[in-house]
Amino acid sequence: MAKKAKDPSQKGLLRAHSPHDNFRAPFDDDWRGSDSDSDSDLDATDFLDESAASESKSAFLAALGPRRQWSILRPLAGRSRCCIILLSTIVGIWILLAAGGAVIYKKYQDEPVYGQSPPWYPTPRGGIASTWAASYEKAAKMVSRMTLAEKVNVTTGTGWQMGYAVGTNAPAIHVGFPQLQLQDGPLGIRFADNITAFPAGITVGATWNRQLMYARGKAHAIEAHQKGINVLLGPCVGPLGRMPAGGRNWEGFGADPYLQGIAGAETVKGIQSEGVMATIKHFVANEQEHFRQPWEWGLPHAISANIDDRVLHELYAWPFGDAVKAGVASVMCSYNQVNNSYACGNSKLLNGILKDELGFQGFVMSDWLAQRSGVGTALAGLDMTMPGDGLKWANGDSLWGPQLTRAVLNGSVPLERLNDMVTRIVASWYQLGQDDEKKFPREPPNFSSWTNDRFGVASYGSPSPQEKIEVNKFIDVQANHSIIAREVAAEGTVLLKNENVLPLSREGLPEAKLMARRDNIYRAIGKRHEGKFKVGIFGEDAGPGEGPNKCKDRGCNQGTLGSGWGSGAVEFPYLVAPIAALRDQFDGSKVDLHEYLSNKPPVGGAERAILEDLELCIVFVNADSGEGFTKWDDVSGDRPNLDIQKGGDALVQRVASQCGSGTGDVIVVIHAVGPVLVEKWIELPNVKAVLFAHLPGQESGNALADILFGDVNPSGHLPFTIGKSLEDYGKGAKVLYTPNGVVPQQDFSEGLFIDYRFFDQFGKTPRFEFGFGLSYTTFEYSNLQVVPQKTKSELPARRPNPAAQPPTYSSDIPHASEALFPADFRPLKKYVYPYLNSTDDIVPGQYPYPDGYDTVQPLSGAGGEEGGNPDLWEVYVSVTVEVANNGAYDGAVVPQLYLSLPLARQWIARPVRALRGFHKVYVRKGETQTVTFDLTRRDLSYWDVERQNWVMLVDDEFKFAVGESSRDLRVFGTW
C-alpha cells in the first residue's frame, strides 16, 4: 500500500484511478483518509484529473461517508411515523435521481483505466513566438516583481458571483496588474443591458462571408470594451457538430472543420482588433450535453470522447489551430474527458498539442468547474481556473487559490510552472494593449451580472455584510450594430426551395404572377379571386410570444426563436418578430393580412372559409436546444431527435391542405439550432418555397422581410447537411442519451466521416447537402486554372528554432510569510483568496510527479511558431475560377472549393472530398468575377500518426472541384 503523504495537501495523490486533486477532496476527512491503492497501479497519466473518480467505486451513500449519511437521517429523530414515511420517500426519490450512476455501476463493475492519453510533460513555456516577444518581455518584468500571493491571484478565479462578471481573477495590486473581467458569450454580452443580441454562430457560418464574420466579432468587442470587459468567452468552434442533435452546435459555425476554422479565426481577429481578449472554446470534443460533467446527469464522471490521433488533428483540433494562428489570447478547455482523461487535465492535449505543436502563446482557462484536480491540472498545462470554486458551485473551496500557494511552498507544483501560468496571462494582457489605462481604465464593469438594480454589492455571492454601491449604470453600447446584426441574419438565411414564388411584391405578388395565379386557381376550383391579395401568417414562431426574455437564459421555446439557450445566450434588447415586419412591409391597401400566431390554427366555421380563400400562406416552424443545465419539454440540452418541434410538421401539412383549398402557395420559414427533418411536407405540390433562417438574433423579422421582398438576394448556404432521417447521418451522429457505463464511453469510430463526408463516403442521398443554397439569380462557372506556387514535398520544412526565448525567473521558493493573510484582513465568506492562515503544516519535499514527467518529450515537427510550423501556412497551389451572373438579379455568390486527396497509398482513409476554400463575392447581373483560392500545405496534407506530422501525398494528383455546394460541383482541375 502506498504511504500517505505527510503534508495534508497531498492526501489522495497516490490513489490509483481516483482523485488526483492534491489540494482538496470532494467530501470530508473520512473519505480523504482512506487507503490508496498500490503505486504499481498508477497509469502514466493518472495524475491529470478527476477529483471525484473514486466515488464510482461505491453507491451514492457510501461515497457520502458515514457522517454525511447520518446528517441525512438525523432530522427524522423524534418525528411521527407518517412524517418519517413521507420524508423517507422524498429522500429515497432524491437518492435515486442523484445517484443514477449507482444503478449503472451495478451493471458495469469496472470503470475504464483512467488516463489513456500519453503523458506530455513539462508544460512548454510561452514566449517563443516573434509576434509575442515584446509582450512577454514586458510581462517578465512585471511578474518578476510579484509576490507568491499575487501570482496565485492572477491564476485563480475569485469564485462564482464574487465580481461583476461571470468570471474574475484577482489583481496583483503592488505591480499594477488589474482584476480581469471575463464574460460570456459568443453572440453578445450575457447578463448585460443595452447590448446587441447578434445572430448565433450557426447563422454566421451560414453567411459564408469572411468580412461579416470579422465585422460581427469587432462590433461584439466594441460593446464588451464599453461595458468594461477584458476577456470575451467566445467564439465557439467546439462542438464541431458531429451529432446534428447536439445541444450547443448552434454556438459554433457549422459541421466542417475548415468552415469552423475560418469563421473562428475571423471572429477572433475582429474581437481582438478592439483590444479585447478572445477565448476560443471548448477544447476539445465536447460534442454533446448529456453526461458532459460529473453529477449533472447523476453520474460521478463526465463522458469520455475517445478519438484517435488523426481524427483529432484533422477534425476536432483543426479550427483551434486557425484560432491560434490568428493570435487568440485564450483557449477554454472543456468539461468532458478525452480518451478517459479530463480535458482540463490532459497533458497530451494541453502541453503536447496546444502549447508545443500549435505553439499557443496565450493562456488556457477552464470551463466553469471543468477543473477536476489541483496539482494535476497545473502540471498538465492549465493556466487559469474559473470561476475559482473547485468541485462545487459557489462554495469558495478552490482547487487552486490557497491550495496552489501551499503546493508551490511544499514543492508539489514547480515554481517555474506557476511563473509560466502567470506570465502567459500577463503577456496576453499586454498583447491586447490593455495596459493602456486611457483605453482600459482600472474600473469594474458598468453592469452587474447578478442584479438588475442600480445599487447592489460588489460580491453578490458572499453572505458577508457589504456596502451597497452603484453596480448598474445602464450604459447603452449598441451604437449602430443593429445594421451588422441585420446583415448577418439576412445573409445567413438559406433559400432551400423556390418554385417561382419568391421574391414577393409588397402587394403580394407581382401583377403578372398574380393574374396567372388567379387564372390557375379558377381552372382548378372554378372560383375567381377578386379584390385584395389574401395572405395568411401561421405559427407561434411568427409572433412575439410572451417576449424574448421570458425564460431564464432563454431556456424555453415560445414565440419566435432568436437564439438557443444557456451561457451562450443574452438578454434581448428587443426582438423583431416576423409578424411585426410583415405587417409593416405588406401594402395594406392591396393586401388582406390574416394572422394565426398559433401552431393550432382554427379549422372550422368562418375561419376555415377565410383559410380556404387565402392565396398565399407563410408558415413558421422551429426547433430549439441549448446547454445541458436547462431542460425544456423533452429537450435536455441535446435534442431527442431532428423533428420540428411543437407540432410544426402537422401545422405545415394542415395549412398546405387548406390554404386556398389546397391551391394556395405555401412558404415555410424555419428557425432552428441545426438540421431538421422536412420529409413530411417538402414535396407537397403547393409548398413552393422554404427558407432556413437559423437563429437570427434581434433583427429577425427585418432580415427575413429583406429576403422575402427581394431587398436582399438570398446568398446563405447550409453549414451542415439536412438528411432524410437521423439514421442517414450514421451511428456516430447519435447522441448517447443513456449511459453505457459509470464512465460513459463515446467512441468516435466513424473517424473522419461526419456530416457530408459520411453521406459521400457511404452513398447517402441528402435532402439538402452541405453548402447548398439558392439565389434569385443564377451563376455560371468556367475557366478553372491551377497555379502551383511551391514544389510538392512530403514533409514540411524543419521546425525552426524559437524566434524568441521564454522569460526566466529565480527558482527559489518564496518565503512562507508571503502566503499568510495580512494583519487585520477581513475576508469575505466564499471569496477565494490566495492566503493561508498558517504555514506550520507545510512540509517541503520530493512529492511524486506523474510517470513520464521527467522524460524529455521530442518537440513536434509540426510546431515551432504560433499556429505550428510556419511551412504549414505557406501557399503551395492557387486555384482560380471565373463566375458569371447570367440571371435577372444582382447577387452574391459563394464559390466553394473541395479537395480530393491523391489516391496513392490506398490504406490511408480519406474523405471523398473536403472543403478547402470559399469566398463570397458580389456579382452584378451580366458581369463576371474571378475568384482565387490559396491552398496551404496544411490544407493539402493528412496527419500521419506514425511520423507525427502533416504529410503531403506527392506521388499522385490532387483533385479540385469548385461549385455551389458539396454536390453541385461545376468545374474541375488537378495538380
PDB file of C-alpha atoms in Angstrom, residues 8-122:
ATOM      1  CA  PRO A   8      -2.293  17.492   4.290  1.00  0.00           C
ATOM      2  CA  SER A   9      -2.421  18.952   0.820  1.00  0.00           C
ATOM      3  CA  GLN A  10      -1.036  15.708  -0.559  1.00  0.00           C
ATOM      4  CA  LYS A  11      -3.813  13.414   0.647  1.00  0.00           C
ATOM      5  CA  GLY A  12      -5.135  11.303  -2.192  1.00  0.00           C
ATOM      6  CA  LEU A  13      -2.169  11.971  -4.505  1.00  0.00           C
ATOM      7  CA  LEU A  14      -1.247   8.298  -4.864  1.00  0.00           C
ATOM      8  CA  ARG A  15      -4.734   6.839  -5.092  1.00  0.00           C
ATOM      9  CA  ALA A  16      -4.789   4.869  -8.327  1.00  0.00           C
ATOM     10  CA  HIS A  17      -7.673   5.756 -10.699  1.00  0.00           C
ATOM     11  CA  SER A  18      -9.067   8.056  -8.021  1.00  0.00           C
ATOM     12  CA  PRO A  19      -8.951  11.729  -7.113  1.00  0.00           C
ATOM     13  CA  HIS A  20      -5.689  13.259  -8.132  1.00  0.00           C
ATOM     14  CA  ASP A  21      -6.596  16.541  -6.580  1.00  0.00           C
ATOM     15  CA  ASN A  22      -3.563  17.208  -4.480  1.00  0.00           C
ATOM     16  CA  PHE A  23      -5.307  20.026  -2.676  1.00  0.00           C
ATOM     17  CA  ARG A  24      -8.856  19.146  -1.842  1.00  0.00           C
ATOM     18  CA  ALA A  25     -11.038  16.043  -1.856  1.00  0.00           C
ATOM     19  CA  PRO A  26     -14.735  16.458  -2.604  1.00  0.00           C
ATOM     20  CA  PHE A  27     -16.328  15.462   0.655  1.00  0.00           C
ATOM     21  CA  ASP A  28     -14.930  15.057   4.189  1.00  0.00           C
ATOM     22  CA  ASP A  29     -11.936  13.785   6.101  1.00  0.00           C
ATOM     23  CA  ASP A  30     -13.434  10.292   6.470  1.00  0.00           C
ATOM     24  CA  TRP A  31     -13.321   9.946   2.672  1.00  0.00           C
ATOM     25  CA  ARG A  32      -9.958  11.615   2.171  1.00  0.00           C
ATOM     26  CA  GLY A  33      -8.264   9.431   4.723  1.00  0.00           C
ATOM     27  CA  SER A  34      -8.993   6.099   3.040  1.00  0.00           C
ATOM     28  CA  ASP A  35      -6.069   3.969   1.979  1.00  0.00           C
ATOM     29  CA  SER A  36      -4.810   4.313  -1.549  1.00  0.00           C
ATOM     30  CA  ASP A  37      -4.040   1.552  -3.969  1.00  0.00           C
ATOM     31  CA  SER A  38      -0.548   0.380  -4.757  1.00  0.00           C
ATOM     32  CA  ASP A  39       1.840   2.545  -6.738  1.00  0.00           C
ATOM     33  CA  SER A  40       2.108  -0.160  -9.379  1.00  0.00           C
ATOM     34  CA  ASP A  41      -1.498   0.504 -10.397  1.00  0.00           C
ATOM     35  CA  LEU A  42      -0.804   4.076 -11.498  1.00  0.00           C
ATOM     36  CA  ASP A  43      -1.363   4.885 -15.145  1.00  0.00           C
ATOM     37  CA  ALA A  44       1.157   7.087 -16.902  1.00  0.00           C
ATOM     38  CA  THR A  45      -1.276   9.992 -16.892  1.00  0.00           C
ATOM     39  CA  ASP A  46      -3.119   9.106 -13.717  1.00  0.00           C
ATOM     40  CA  PHE A  47      -2.304  12.430 -12.100  1.00  0.00           C
ATOM     41  CA  LEU A  48      -4.095  14.507 -14.694  1.00  0.00           C
ATOM     42  CA  ASP A  49      -7.545  14.986 -13.279  1.00  0.00           C
ATOM     43  CA  GLU A  50     -10.863  13.862 -11.686  1.00  0.00           C
ATOM     44  CA  SER A  51     -11.092  14.536  -8.050  1.00  0.00           C
ATOM     45  CA  ALA A  52     -14.315  12.576  -7.801  1.00  0.00           C
ATOM     46  CA  ALA A  53     -13.274   9.416  -9.623  1.00  0.00           C
ATOM     47  CA  SER A  54     -13.334   7.042  -6.678  1.00  0.00           C
ATOM     48  CA  GLU A  55     -16.954   7.907  -5.975  1.00  0.00           C
ATOM     49  CA  SER A  56     -17.891   5.391  -8.666  1.00  0.00           C
ATOM     50  CA  LYS A  57     -16.369   2.631  -6.528  1.00  0.00           C
ATOM     51  CA  SER A  58     -19.370   2.588  -4.251  1.00  0.00           C
ATOM     52  CA  ALA A  59     -23.005   3.539  -4.215  1.00  0.00           C
ATOM     53  CA  PHE A  60     -24.026   7.101  -3.537  1.00  0.00           C
ATOM     54  CA  LEU A  61     -24.466   6.919   0.232  1.00  0.00           C
ATOM     55  CA  ALA A  62     -21.191   5.129   0.692  1.00  0.00           C
ATOM     56  CA  ALA A  63     -19.490   7.923  -1.191  1.00  0.00           C
ATOM     57  CA  LEU A  64     -21.019  10.419   1.175  1.00  0.00           C
ATOM     58  CA  GLY A  65     -19.192   8.874   4.130  1.00  0.00           C
ATOM     59  CA  PRO A  66     -20.761   7.882   7.446  1.00  0.00           C
ATOM     60  CA  ARG A  67     -21.113  11.406   8.763  1.00  0.00           C
ATOM     61  CA  ARG A  68     -22.966  12.575   5.633  1.00  0.00           C
ATOM     62  CA  GLN A  69     -25.314   9.589   5.804  1.00  0.00           C
ATOM     63  CA  TRP A  70     -26.119  10.437   9.407  1.00  0.00           C
ATOM     64  CA  SER A  71     -26.688  14.074   8.502  1.00  0.00           C
ATOM     65  CA  ILE A  72     -29.439  12.960   6.110  1.00  0.00           C
ATOM     66  CA  LEU A  73     -31.188  10.662   8.596  1.00  0.00           C
ATOM     67  CA  ARG A  74     -30.763  12.666  11.780  1.00  0.00           C
ATOM     68  CA  PRO A  75     -33.658  15.113  11.184  1.00  0.00           C
ATOM     69  CA  LEU A  76     -36.103  12.185  11.339  1.00  0.00           C
ATOM     70  CA  ALA A  77     -35.389  11.501  15.018  1.00  0.00           C
ATOM     71  CA  GLY A  78     -38.465  12.018  17.221  1.00  0.00           C
ATOM     72  CA  ARG A  79     -40.887  12.500  14.317  1.00  0.00           C
ATOM     73  CA  SER A  80     -44.216  10.704  13.819  1.00  0.00           C
ATOM     74  CA  ARG A  81     -44.354   7.548  11.772  1.00  0.00           C
ATOM     75  CA  CYS A  82     -46.251   9.254   8.934  1.00  0.00           C
ATOM     76  CA  CYS A  83     -43.723  12.058   8.842  1.00  0.00           C
ATOM     77  CA  ILE A  84     -40.893   9.576   8.793  1.00  0.00           C
ATOM     78  CA  ILE A  85     -42.507   7.627   5.945  1.00  0.00           C
ATOM     79  CA  LEU A  86     -43.096  10.801   3.936  1.00  0.00           C
ATOM     80  CA  LEU A  87     -39.628  12.170   4.431  1.00  0.00           C
ATOM     81  CA  SER A  88     -38.085   8.773   3.793  1.00  0.00           C
ATOM     82  CA  THR A  89     -39.947   8.587   0.496  1.00  0.00           C
ATOM     83  CA  ILE A  90     -38.720  12.038  -0.536  1.00  0.00           C
ATOM     84  CA  VAL A  91     -35.155  11.193   0.454  1.00  0.00           C
ATOM     85  CA  GLY A  92     -35.405   7.893  -1.413  1.00  0.00           C
ATOM     86  CA  ILE A  93     -36.540   9.603  -4.593  1.00  0.00           C
ATOM     87  CA  TRP A  94     -33.760  12.174  -4.270  1.00  0.00           C
ATOM     88  CA  ILE A  95     -31.163   9.450  -3.836  1.00  0.00           C
ATOM     89  CA  LEU A  96     -32.440   7.575  -6.890  1.00  0.00           C
ATOM     90  CA  LEU A  97     -32.320  10.702  -9.033  1.00  0.00           C
ATOM     91  CA  ALA A  98     -28.957  11.918  -7.823  1.00  0.00           C
ATOM     92  CA  ALA A  99     -27.320   8.514  -7.795  1.00  0.00           C
ATOM     93  CA  GLY A 100     -28.331   7.123 -11.129  1.00  0.00           C
ATOM     94  CA  GLY A 101     -24.725   6.158 -11.549  1.00  0.00           C
ATOM     95  CA  ALA A 102     -25.011   3.609  -8.760  1.00  0.00           C
ATOM     96  CA  VAL A 103     -27.524   1.649 -10.805  1.00  0.00           C
ATOM     97  CA  ILE A 104     -25.330   1.838 -13.840  1.00  0.00           C
ATOM     98  CA  TYR A 105     -22.375   0.807 -11.721  1.00  0.00           C
ATOM     99  CA  LYS A 106     -24.023  -2.492 -10.766  1.00  0.00           C
ATOM    100  CA  LYS A 107     -24.101  -3.377 -14.448  1.00  0.00           C
ATOM    101  CA  TYR A 108     -20.637  -2.101 -15.231  1.00  0.00           C
ATOM    102  CA  GLN A 109     -18.458  -3.052 -12.282  1.00  0.00           C
ATOM    103  CA  ASP A 110     -15.169  -1.895 -13.791  1.00  0.00           C
ATOM    104  CA  GLU A 111     -14.632   1.646 -14.923  1.00  0.00           C
ATOM    105  CA  PRO A 112     -12.084   2.212 -17.697  1.00  0.00           C
ATOM    106  CA  VAL A 113      -8.455   2.714 -16.800  1.00  0.00           C
ATOM    107  CA  TYR A 114      -8.071   6.391 -16.146  1.00  0.00           C
ATOM    108  CA  GLY A 115      -5.854   8.436 -18.405  1.00  0.00           C
ATOM    109  CA  GLN A 116      -5.401   6.728 -21.761  1.00  0.00           C
ATOM    110  CA  SER A 117      -3.785   9.717 -23.422  1.00  0.00           C
ATOM    111  CA  PRO A 118       0.015   9.541 -23.437  1.00  0.00           C
ATOM    112  CA  PRO A 119       1.767  11.845 -20.950  1.00  0.00           C
ATOM    113  CA  TRP A 120       3.386  15.043 -22.208  1.00  0.00           C
ATOM    114  CA  TYR A 121       5.434  16.979 -19.651  1.00  0.00           C
ATOM    115  CA  PRO A 122       6.550  19.513 -18.668  1.00  0.00           C
TER     116      PRO A 122
END
